XYZ file of C-alpha atoms in Angstrom:
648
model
C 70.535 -80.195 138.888
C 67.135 -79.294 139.550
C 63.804 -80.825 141.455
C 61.119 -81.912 139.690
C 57.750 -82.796 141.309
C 56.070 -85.258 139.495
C 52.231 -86.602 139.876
C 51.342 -87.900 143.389
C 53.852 -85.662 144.845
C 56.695 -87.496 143.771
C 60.026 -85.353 143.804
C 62.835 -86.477 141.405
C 66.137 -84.875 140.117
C 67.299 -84.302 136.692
C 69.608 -82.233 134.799
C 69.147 -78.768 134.311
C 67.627 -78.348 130.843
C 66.005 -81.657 130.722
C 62.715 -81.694 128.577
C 59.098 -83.177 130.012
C 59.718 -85.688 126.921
C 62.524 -86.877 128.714
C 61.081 -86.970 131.830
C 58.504 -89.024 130.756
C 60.684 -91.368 128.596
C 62.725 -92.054 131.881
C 59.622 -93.376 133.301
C 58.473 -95.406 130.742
C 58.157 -96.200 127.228
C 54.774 -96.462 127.118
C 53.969 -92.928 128.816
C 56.512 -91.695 126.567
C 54.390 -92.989 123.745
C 51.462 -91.486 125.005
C 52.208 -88.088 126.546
C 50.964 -85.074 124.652
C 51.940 -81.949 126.190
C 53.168 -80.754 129.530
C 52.145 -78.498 132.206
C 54.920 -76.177 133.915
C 54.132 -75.232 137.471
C 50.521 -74.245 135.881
C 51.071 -73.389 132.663
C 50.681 -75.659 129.377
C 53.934 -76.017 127.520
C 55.562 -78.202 124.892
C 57.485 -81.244 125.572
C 60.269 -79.947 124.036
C 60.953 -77.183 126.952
C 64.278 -76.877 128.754
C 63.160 -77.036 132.536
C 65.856 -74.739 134.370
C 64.526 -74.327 137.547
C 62.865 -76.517 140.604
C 59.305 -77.047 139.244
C 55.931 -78.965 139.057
C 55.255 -81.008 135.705
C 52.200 -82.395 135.194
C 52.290 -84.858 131.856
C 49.617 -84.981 129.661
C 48.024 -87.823 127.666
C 44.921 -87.878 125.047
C 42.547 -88.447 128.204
C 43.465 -84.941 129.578
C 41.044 -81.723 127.861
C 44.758 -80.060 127.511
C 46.538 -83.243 126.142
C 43.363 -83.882 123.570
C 43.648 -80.469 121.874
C 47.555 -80.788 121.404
C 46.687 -84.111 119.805
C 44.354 -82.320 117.618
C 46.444 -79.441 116.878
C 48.901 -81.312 115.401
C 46.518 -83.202 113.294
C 45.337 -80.213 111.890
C 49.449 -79.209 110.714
C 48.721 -83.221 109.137
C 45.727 -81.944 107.383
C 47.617 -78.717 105.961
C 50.853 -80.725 104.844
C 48.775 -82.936 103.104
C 46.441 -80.253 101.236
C 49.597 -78.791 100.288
C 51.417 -81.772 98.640
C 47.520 -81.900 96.771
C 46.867 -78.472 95.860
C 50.588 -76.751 95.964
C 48.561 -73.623 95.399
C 45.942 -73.321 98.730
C 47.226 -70.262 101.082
C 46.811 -71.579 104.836
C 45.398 -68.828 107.106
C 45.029 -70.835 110.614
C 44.286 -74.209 112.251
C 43.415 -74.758 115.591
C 42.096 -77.154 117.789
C 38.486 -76.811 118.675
C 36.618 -78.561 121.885
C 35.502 -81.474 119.089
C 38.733 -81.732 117.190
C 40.075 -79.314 114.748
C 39.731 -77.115 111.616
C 42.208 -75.749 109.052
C 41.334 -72.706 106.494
C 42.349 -73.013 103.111
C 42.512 -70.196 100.468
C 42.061 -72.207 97.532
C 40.470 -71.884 93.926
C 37.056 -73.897 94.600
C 36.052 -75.254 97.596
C 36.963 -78.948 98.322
C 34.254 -81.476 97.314
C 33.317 -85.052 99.472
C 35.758 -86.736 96.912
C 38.589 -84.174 97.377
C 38.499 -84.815 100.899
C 38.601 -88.367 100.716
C 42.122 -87.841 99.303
C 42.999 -85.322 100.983
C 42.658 -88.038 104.591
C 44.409 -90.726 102.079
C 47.497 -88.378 102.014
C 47.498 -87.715 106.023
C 47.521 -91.688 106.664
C 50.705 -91.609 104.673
C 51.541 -88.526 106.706
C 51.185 -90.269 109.925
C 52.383 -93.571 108.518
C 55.958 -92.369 107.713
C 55.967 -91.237 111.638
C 57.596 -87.809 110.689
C 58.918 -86.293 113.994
C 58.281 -82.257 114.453
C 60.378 -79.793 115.009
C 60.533 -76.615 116.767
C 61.854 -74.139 115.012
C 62.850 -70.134 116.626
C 63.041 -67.320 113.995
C 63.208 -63.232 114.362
C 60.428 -61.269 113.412
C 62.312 -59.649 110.475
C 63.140 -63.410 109.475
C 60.060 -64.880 109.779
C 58.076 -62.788 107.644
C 60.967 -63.025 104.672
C 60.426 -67.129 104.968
C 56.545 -66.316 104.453
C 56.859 -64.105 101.650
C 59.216 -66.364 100.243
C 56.688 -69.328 100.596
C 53.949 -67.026 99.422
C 51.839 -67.324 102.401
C 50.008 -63.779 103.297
C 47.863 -64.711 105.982
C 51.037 -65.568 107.696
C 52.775 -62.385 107.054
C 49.536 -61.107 108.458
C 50.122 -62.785 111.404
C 53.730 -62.539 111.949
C 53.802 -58.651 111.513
C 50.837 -57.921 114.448
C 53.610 -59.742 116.787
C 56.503 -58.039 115.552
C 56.304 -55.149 117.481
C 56.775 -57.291 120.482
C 60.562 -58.186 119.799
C 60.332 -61.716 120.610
C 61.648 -64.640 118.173
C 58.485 -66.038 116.252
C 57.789 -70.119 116.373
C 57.442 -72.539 113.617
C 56.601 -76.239 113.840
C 58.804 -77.906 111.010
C 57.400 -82.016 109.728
C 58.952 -83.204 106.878
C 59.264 -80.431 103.770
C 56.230 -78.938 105.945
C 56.849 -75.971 108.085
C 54.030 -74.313 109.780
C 54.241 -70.672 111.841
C 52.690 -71.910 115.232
C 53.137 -71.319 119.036
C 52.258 -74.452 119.739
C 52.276 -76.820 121.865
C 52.665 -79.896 119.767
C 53.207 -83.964 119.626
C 56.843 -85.098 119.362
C 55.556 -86.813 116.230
C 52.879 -87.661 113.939
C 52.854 -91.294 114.742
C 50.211 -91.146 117.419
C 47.457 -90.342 115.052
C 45.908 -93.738 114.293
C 42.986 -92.500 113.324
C 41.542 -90.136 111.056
C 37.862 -87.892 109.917
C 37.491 -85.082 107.589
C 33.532 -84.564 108.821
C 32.631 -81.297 107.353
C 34.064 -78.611 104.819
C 32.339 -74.767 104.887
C 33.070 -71.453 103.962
C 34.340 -69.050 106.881
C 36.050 -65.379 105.985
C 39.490 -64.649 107.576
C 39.314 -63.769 110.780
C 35.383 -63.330 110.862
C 35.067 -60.463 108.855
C 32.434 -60.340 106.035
C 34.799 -58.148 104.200
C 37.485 -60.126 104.229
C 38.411 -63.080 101.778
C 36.195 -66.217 102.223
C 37.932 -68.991 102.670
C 37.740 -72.882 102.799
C 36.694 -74.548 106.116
C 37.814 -78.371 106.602
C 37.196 -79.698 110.054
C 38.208 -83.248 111.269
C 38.864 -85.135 114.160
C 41.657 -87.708 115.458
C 42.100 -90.579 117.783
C 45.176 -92.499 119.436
C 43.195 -95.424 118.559
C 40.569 -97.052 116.093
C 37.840 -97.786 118.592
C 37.750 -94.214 120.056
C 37.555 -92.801 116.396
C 34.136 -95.379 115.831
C 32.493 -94.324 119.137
C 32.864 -90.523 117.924
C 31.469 -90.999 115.163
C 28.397 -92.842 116.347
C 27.993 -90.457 118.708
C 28.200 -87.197 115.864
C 25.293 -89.275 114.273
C 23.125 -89.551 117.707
C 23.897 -85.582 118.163
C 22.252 -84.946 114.319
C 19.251 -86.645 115.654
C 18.860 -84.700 118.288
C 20.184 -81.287 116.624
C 17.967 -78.349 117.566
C 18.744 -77.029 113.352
C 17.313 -80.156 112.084
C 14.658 -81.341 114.834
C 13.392 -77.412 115.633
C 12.528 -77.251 111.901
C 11.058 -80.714 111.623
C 9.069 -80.190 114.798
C 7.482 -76.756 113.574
C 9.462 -74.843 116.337
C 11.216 -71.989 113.949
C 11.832 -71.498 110.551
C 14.217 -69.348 108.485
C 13.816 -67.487 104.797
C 16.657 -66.370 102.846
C 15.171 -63.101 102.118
C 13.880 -61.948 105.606
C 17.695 -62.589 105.882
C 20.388 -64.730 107.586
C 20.749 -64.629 111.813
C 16.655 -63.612 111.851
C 14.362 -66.920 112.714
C 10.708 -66.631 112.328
C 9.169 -68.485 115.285
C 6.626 -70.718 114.705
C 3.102 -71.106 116.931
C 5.258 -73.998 118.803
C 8.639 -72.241 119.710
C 6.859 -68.357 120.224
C 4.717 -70.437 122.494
C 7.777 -72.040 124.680
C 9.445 -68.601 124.974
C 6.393 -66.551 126.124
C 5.815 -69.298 128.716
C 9.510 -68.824 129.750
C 9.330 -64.978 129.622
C 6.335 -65.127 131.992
C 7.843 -67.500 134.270
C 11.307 -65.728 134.670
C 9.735 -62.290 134.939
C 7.027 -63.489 137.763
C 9.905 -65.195 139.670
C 11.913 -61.817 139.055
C 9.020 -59.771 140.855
C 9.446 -62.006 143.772
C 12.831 -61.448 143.893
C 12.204 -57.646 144.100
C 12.950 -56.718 140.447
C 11.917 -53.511 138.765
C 10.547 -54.343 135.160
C 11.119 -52.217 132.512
C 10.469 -51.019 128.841
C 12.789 -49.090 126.698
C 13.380 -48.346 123.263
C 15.111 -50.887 121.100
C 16.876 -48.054 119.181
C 18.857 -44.942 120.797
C 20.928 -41.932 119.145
C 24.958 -42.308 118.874
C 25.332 -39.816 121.874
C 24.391 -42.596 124.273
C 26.485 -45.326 123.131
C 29.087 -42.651 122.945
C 28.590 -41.988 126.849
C 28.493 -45.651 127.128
C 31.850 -46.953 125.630
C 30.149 -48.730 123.413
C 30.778 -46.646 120.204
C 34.164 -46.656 120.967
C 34.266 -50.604 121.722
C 31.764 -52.059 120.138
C 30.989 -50.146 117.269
C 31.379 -53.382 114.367
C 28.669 -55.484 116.412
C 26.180 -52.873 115.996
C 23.471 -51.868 113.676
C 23.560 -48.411 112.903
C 21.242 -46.446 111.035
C 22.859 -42.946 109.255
C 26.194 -42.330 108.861
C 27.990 -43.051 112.231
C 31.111 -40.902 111.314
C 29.005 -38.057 109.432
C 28.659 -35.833 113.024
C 26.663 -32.965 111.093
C 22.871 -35.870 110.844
C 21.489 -37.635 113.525
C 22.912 -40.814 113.529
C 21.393 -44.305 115.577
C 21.467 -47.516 116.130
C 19.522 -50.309 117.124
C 20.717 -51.615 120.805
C 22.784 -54.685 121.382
C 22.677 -54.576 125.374
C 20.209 -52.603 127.384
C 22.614 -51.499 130.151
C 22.412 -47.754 129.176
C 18.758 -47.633 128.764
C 18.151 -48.983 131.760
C 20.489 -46.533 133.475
C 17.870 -43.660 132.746
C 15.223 -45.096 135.139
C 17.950 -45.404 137.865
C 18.378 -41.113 136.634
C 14.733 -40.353 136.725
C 15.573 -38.881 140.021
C 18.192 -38.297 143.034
C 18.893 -41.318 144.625
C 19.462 -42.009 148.074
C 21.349 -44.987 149.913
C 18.097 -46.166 151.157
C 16.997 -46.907 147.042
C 19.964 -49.019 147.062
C 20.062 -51.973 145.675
C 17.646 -51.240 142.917
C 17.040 -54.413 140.899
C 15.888 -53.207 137.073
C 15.288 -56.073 135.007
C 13.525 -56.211 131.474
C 12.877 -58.997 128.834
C 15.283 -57.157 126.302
C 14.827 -57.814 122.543
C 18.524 -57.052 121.573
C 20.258 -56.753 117.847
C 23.694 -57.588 117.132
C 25.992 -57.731 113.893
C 27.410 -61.547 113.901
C 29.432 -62.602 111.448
C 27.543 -64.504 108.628
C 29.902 -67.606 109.440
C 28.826 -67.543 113.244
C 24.753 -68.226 112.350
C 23.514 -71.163 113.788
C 20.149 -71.891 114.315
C 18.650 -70.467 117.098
C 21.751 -70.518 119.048
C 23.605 -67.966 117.384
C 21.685 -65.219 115.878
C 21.056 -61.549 114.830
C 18.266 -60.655 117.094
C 17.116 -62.658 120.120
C 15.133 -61.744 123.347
C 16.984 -62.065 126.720
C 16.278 -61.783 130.727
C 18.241 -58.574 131.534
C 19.055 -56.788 134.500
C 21.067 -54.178 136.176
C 21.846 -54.191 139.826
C 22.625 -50.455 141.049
C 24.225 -51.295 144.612
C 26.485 -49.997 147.409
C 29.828 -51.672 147.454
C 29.075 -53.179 150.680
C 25.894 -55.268 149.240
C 28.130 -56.923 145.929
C 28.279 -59.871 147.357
C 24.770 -60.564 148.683
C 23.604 -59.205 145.526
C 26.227 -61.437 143.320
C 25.329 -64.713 145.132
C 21.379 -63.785 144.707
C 21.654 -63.205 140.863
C 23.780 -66.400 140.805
C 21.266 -68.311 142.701
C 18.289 -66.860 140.619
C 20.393 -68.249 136.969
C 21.117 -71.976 138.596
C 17.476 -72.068 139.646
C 16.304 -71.454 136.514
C 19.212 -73.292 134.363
C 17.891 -76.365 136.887
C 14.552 -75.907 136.595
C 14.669 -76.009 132.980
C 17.081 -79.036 132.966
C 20.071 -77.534 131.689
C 22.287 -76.824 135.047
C 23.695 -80.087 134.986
C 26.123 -80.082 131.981
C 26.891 -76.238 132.439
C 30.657 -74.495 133.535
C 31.265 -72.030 134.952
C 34.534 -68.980 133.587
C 35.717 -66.548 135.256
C 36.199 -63.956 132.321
C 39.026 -61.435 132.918
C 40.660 -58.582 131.034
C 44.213 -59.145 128.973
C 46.539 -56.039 129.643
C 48.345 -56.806 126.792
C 45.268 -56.748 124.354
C 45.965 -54.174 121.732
C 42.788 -53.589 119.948
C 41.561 -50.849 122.539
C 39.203 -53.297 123.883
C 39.018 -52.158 127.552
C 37.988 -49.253 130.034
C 39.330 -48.278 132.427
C 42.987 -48.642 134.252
C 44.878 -51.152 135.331
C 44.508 -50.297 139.344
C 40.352 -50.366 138.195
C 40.661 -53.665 136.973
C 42.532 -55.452 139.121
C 40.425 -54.232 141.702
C 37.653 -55.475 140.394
C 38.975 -58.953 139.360
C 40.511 -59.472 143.321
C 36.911 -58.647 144.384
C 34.906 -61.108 141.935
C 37.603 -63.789 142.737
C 36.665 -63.612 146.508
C 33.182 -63.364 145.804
C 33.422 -66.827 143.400
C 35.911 -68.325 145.811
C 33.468 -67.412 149.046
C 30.511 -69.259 146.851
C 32.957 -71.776 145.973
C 31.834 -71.805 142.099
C 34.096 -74.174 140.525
C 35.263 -72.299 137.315
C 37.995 -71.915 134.711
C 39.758 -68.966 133.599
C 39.199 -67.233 130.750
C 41.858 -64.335 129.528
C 40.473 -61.638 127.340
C 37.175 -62.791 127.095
C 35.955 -60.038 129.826
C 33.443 -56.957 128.666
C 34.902 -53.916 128.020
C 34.158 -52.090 131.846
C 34.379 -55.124 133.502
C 35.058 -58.992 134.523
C 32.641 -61.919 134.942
C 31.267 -64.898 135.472
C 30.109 -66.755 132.293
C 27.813 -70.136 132.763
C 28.729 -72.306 129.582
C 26.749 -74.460 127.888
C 27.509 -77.074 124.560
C 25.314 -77.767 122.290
C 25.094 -81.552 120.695
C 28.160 -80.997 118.294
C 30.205 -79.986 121.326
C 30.109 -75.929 120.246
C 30.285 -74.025 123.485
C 28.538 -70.678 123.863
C 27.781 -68.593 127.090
C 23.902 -68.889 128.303
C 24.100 -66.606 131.096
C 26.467 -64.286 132.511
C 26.692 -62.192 135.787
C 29.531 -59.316 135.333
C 30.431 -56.743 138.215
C 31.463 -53.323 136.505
C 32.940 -50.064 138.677
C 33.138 -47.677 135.506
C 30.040 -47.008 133.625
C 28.073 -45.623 136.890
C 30.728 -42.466 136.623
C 30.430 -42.165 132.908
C 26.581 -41.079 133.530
C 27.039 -39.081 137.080
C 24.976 -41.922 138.515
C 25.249 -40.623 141.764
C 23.520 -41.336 145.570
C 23.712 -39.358 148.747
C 24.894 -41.941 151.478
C 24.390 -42.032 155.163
C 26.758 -39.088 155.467
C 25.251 -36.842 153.073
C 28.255 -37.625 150.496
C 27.885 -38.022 146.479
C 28.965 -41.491 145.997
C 29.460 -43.854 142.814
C 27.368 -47.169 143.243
C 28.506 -50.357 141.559
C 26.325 -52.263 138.861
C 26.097 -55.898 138.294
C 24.829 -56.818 134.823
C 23.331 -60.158 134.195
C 21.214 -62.222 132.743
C 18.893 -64.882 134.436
C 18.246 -67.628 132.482
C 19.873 -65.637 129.299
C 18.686 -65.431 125.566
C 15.262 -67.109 125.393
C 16.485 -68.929 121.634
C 19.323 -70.031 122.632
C 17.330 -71.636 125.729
C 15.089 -72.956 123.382
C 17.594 -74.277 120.924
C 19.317 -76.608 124.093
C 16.161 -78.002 125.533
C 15.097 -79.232 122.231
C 18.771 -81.044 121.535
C 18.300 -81.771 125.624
C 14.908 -83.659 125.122
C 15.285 -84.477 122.016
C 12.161 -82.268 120.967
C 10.067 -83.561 123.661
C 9.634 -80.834 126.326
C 8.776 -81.043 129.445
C 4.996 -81.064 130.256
C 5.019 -77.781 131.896
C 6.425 -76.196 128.814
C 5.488 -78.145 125.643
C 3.680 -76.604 123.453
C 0.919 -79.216 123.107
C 0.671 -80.733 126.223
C -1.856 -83.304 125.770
C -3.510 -85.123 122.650
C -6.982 -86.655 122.733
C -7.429 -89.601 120.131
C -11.113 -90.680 119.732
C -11.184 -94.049 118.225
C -14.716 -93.754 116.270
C -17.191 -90.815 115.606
C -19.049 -91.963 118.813
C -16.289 -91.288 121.012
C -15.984 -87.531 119.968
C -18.174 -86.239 122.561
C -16.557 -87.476 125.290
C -13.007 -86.570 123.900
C -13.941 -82.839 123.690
C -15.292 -83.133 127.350
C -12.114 -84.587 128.859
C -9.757 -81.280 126.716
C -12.498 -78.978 127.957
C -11.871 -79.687 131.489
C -8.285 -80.315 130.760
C -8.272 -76.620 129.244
C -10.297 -75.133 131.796
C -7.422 -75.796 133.912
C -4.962 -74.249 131.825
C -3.435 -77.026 130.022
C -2.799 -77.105 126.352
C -4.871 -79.610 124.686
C -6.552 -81.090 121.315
C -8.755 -83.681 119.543
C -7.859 -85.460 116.869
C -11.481 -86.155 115.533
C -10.105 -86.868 111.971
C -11.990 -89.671 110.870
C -8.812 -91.927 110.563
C -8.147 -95.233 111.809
C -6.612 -94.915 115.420
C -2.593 -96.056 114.601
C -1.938 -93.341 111.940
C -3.075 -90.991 114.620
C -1.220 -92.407 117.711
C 2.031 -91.948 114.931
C 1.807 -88.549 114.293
C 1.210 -87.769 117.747
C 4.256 -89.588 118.491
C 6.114 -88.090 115.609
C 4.943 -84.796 117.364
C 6.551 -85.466 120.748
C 3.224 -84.911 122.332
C 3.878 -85.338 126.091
C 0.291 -87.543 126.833
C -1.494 -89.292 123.964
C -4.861 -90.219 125.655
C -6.466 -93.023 123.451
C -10.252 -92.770 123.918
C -12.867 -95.608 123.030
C -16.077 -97.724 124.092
C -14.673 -98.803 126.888
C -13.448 -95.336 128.035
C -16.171 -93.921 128.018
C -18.079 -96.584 129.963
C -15.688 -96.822 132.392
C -15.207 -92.768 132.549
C -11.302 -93.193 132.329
C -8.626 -92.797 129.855
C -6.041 -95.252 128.151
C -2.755 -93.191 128.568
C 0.453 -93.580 126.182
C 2.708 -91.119 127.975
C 6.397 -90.118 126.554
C 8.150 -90.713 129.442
C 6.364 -92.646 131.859
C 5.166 -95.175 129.093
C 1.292 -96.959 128.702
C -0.656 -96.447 131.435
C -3.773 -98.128 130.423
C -7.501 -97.544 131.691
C -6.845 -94.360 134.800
C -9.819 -92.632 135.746
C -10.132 -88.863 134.256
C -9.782 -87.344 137.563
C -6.590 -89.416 138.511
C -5.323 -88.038 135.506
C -5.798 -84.270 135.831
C -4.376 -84.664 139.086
C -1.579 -86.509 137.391
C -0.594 -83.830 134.940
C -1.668 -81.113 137.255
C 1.288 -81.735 139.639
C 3.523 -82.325 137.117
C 2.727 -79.306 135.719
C 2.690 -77.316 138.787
C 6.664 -79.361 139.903
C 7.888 -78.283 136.777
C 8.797 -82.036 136.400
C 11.772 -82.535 133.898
């Protein structure tokens, strides 16, 4: 027999062996129902698991992050059986669950058209309708890969021989005449899934690569219930309004061209505008934080990255100019991180403990090789500008200087209204990656990772793990953000790193005359100005906040006669700094007050007869409403200290 502890600290007694599907079908029929996955004593399992020791077990349900993804997960083995009863022929390459639902990838002849899918979600209702139960299903590595060949699917054979080295028996999830190679976890059944969307189908090469095969993209989405799939759905359609690719266009913020090339966005007067205000801000508040700007070139030979690591490890994201494995001709590349540029200024010169910490910061314009299938917008592109810096510390000021640079990214996350509805990850290394991905040894990193955890655990950041999704010479802290659609991407990150100081003899004499190695902390303050861009607009919904629009304030004389004044009101308005215009077209007033509107204009001042003999303004304001006859100066003052808040 063995103890179980249950939710609420409940301790009950079952036989050794027993499954968490048991376990929850002994305490009810309904939670049996409803119960998607497990978690072990920590760790997520399947709810077909032999328990065979005293443990925790948490059960799951759709409401849980853990629980939803298992859900989805196993739709996405629905939407494969079914595009394989339609189109015997399709390959499947992989299909996971994503933070919005789930995706499958198809090799198949053409890509599937609006009416293919249609039929394609027809077949998984009669999936899910016939309430097939799944199976889990153990085979050896040498077996698993004859089963593939035999069902002709090579992106599984792929897949199954990277893992055979390992020596352990390979999963399959088995539904029906549908058997899937999968790890899992996964529903008992299919029955659960009461409701069904296909919402997209793209083009995305295996496993990222450009080179590769492209392949066909079908994402979806599932729900325990009817209701819960109609709120999603309403919700997708609120997020396209307020999508920074659609609305960033339509508002004149960026623009792209096919032949200046994909990943590249041309800003427009509006967005360049919104980042150069942000670049001055964040490097002003730098200085006062005692921050050492910089400027270095955007390009550097081979022999630095070399010294780096990040020839060796990063190699594919790069540009490179020449011939990177002809050794004979000079060979560069364009720089994706500034970290070894920056280094130089720190070797200008001996340094002594007394330079320490040295705070080198620089508004970085940075290149790097996505994949073609990544591009997004302005949130995920080729080249972008970011607030870098490099700490170059002694070991006994991490901390201090960890909580400051932490401190200095929520201020400015806050200030520009995003802090709220970020996370936080604690990125570490994965010993077992194979791909030669990491520095260093293992004694280096966990070092390293004990130190960051008490750091984060002293500043009690509230943050999730994330395995193998550390940089190469070091762990750190990543501060998440989503966009509308629910895509998460990092928007600043703080990482410590005890390696790269060595690799360029970046040496200072201490208090005892000694050589010693410093530590570094790379990070980024309020991160890539784009991507910053690209969330306020889907934040605001295109209307920014006065202190940054654009176009702060719109003047709207009613009649020829009321020019004059207008133009007096912006030139005092402008005198103070404020962003302002006329709109003297000789146009009745509405069609004016909508394309201001239309504009998100912040302040629409409305300016007639009685305006002007009453020296005030009529004031249609985007968040505060109609404000109607204010005098001027009440105004300035108005916007002034909004202005000079930073007022969300």
């Amino acid at each position: 027999m063995i103890n179980v502890e249950l939710k609420g600290g409940a301790v009950k007694e079952f036989e050794n062996g027993t499954t968490p599907a048991e376990i929850a079908k002994s305490i009810g029929a309904g939670l049996y129902k409803s119960v998607c996955c497990a978690k072990v004593d920590g760790d997520l399992c399947d709810l077909r698991t032999p328990l065979e020791k005293d443990c925790k077990v948490e059960l799951l349900t759709f409401d849980n992050v853990d629980g939803q993804k298992t859900f989805w997960h196993t739709a996405s083995h629905v939407l494969a059986q079914a595009v394989k009863r339609l189109y015997p022929n399709a390959k499947c390459a992989i299909g996971p669950a994503v933070d919005n639902g789930f995706y499958y990838d198809f090799d198949v002849e053409k890509p599937f058209s609006p009416e293919d899918l249609e039929k394609i979600k027809a077949e998984m209702k009669k999936i899910v309708k016939s309430g097939l139960e799944l199976e889990r299903v153990e085979l050896s590595p040498e077996e698993a890969e004859k089963k593939l060949e035999e069902m002709n699917e090579p992106y599984k054979v792929e897949l199954v021989k990277e893992h055979s080295d390992k020596g352990e028996h390979i999963t399959f999830y088995k539904q029906g005449e549908f058997i899937d190679l999968c790890a899992g976890p996964h529903l008992m059944s299919v029955a659960p899934i009461k409701a069904i969307e296909l919402t997209a189908c793209t083009g995305a090469y295996w496993r990222g690569d450009a080179n590769n095969a492209q392949l066909c993209r079908v994402y979806g989405v599932a729900f325990p219930k009817a209701s819960m799939l109609e709120e999603h759905l309403k919700k997708l359609e609120e997020a396209k309004l307020r999508d920074h690719n659609k609305l960033g266009r339509e508002l004149e913020y960026f623009t792209t061209v096919d032949y200046v090339g994909q990943g590249l966005p041309i800003l427009l007067p509006k967005g360049a505008r919104v980042v150069q205000l942000l670049q001055r801000w964040v490097e002003d508040v730098e200085q006062s934080k005692g921050c050492l700007l910089t400027k270095t070139p955007l390009l550097a030979k081979r022999d630095l990255y070399k010294i780096s690591g990040h020839w060796d490890h990063y190699l594919d994201g790069m540009f490179v100019l020449g011939d990177p494995d002809d050794e004979e001709k000079e060979c560069f590349a364009l720089r994706p991180m500034t970290c070894p540029f920056q280094y130089q200024v720190y070797l200008n010169k001996q340094r002594s403990y007394r330079d320490l910490p040295m705070r080198l910061t620089e508004t970085s314009t940075l290149f790097r090789n996505e994949a073609s299938g990544e591009m997004h917008g302005l949130i995920r592109v080729r080249q972008f500008t970011i607030s870098e810096g490099h700490y170059i510390l002694r070991p006994d000021q991490l901390e201090q200087e960890f909580k400051g640079c932490l401190e200095l990214a929520k201020y400015f996350l806050d200030t520009v209204g995003l802090l709220e509805n970020c996370t936080f990850r604690f990125s570490q290394w994965d010993p077992e990656n194979k791909n030669n991905k990491y520095e260093g040894t293992k004694e280096q990193w966990e070092e390293s990772q004990a130190v960051m955890k008490t750091i984060l655990d002293d500043l009690d950041v509230d943050y999730e793990v994330g395995i193998d999704e550390a940089a190469f010479y070091g762990p750190k802290l990543d501060i998440q953000y989503k966009n509308v659609f629910g895509k998460e991407d990092t928007i600043v990150t703080i990482q410590i790193d005890m390696l790269l100081a060595e690799k360029f003899g970046m040496y200072y004499i201490d208090k005892d005359g000694q050589k010693k190695l410093p530590y570094i902390i790379h990070r980024t303050s309020l991160g890539c100005f784009e991507r910053t861009l690209a969330y306020m607009i889907e934040r605001f919904a295109g209307v920014m906040p006065l202190w940054l629009a654009p176009e702060q304030i719109r003047l709207l004389p009613i009649k020829d006669g009321n020019v004059e004044y207008a133009q007096g009101i912006a030139d005092k308005l402008t005198s103070l700094g404020m962003r302002v215009t006329v709109d003297s077209r000789d146009e009745n007033i509405g069609p004016k007050i909508k394309a201001a509107r239309l504009e998100r204009i912040p302040y629409i001042l409305v300016i007639g007869d009685n305006e002007m003999n009453s020296s005030t303004v009529t004031v249609r304001s985007r968040k505060r409403g109609e404000i109607p006859n204010m005098p001027v100066d009440e105004f300035v003052a108005l916007v002034k200290n909004e202005v000079d808040t930073k007022e969300k």
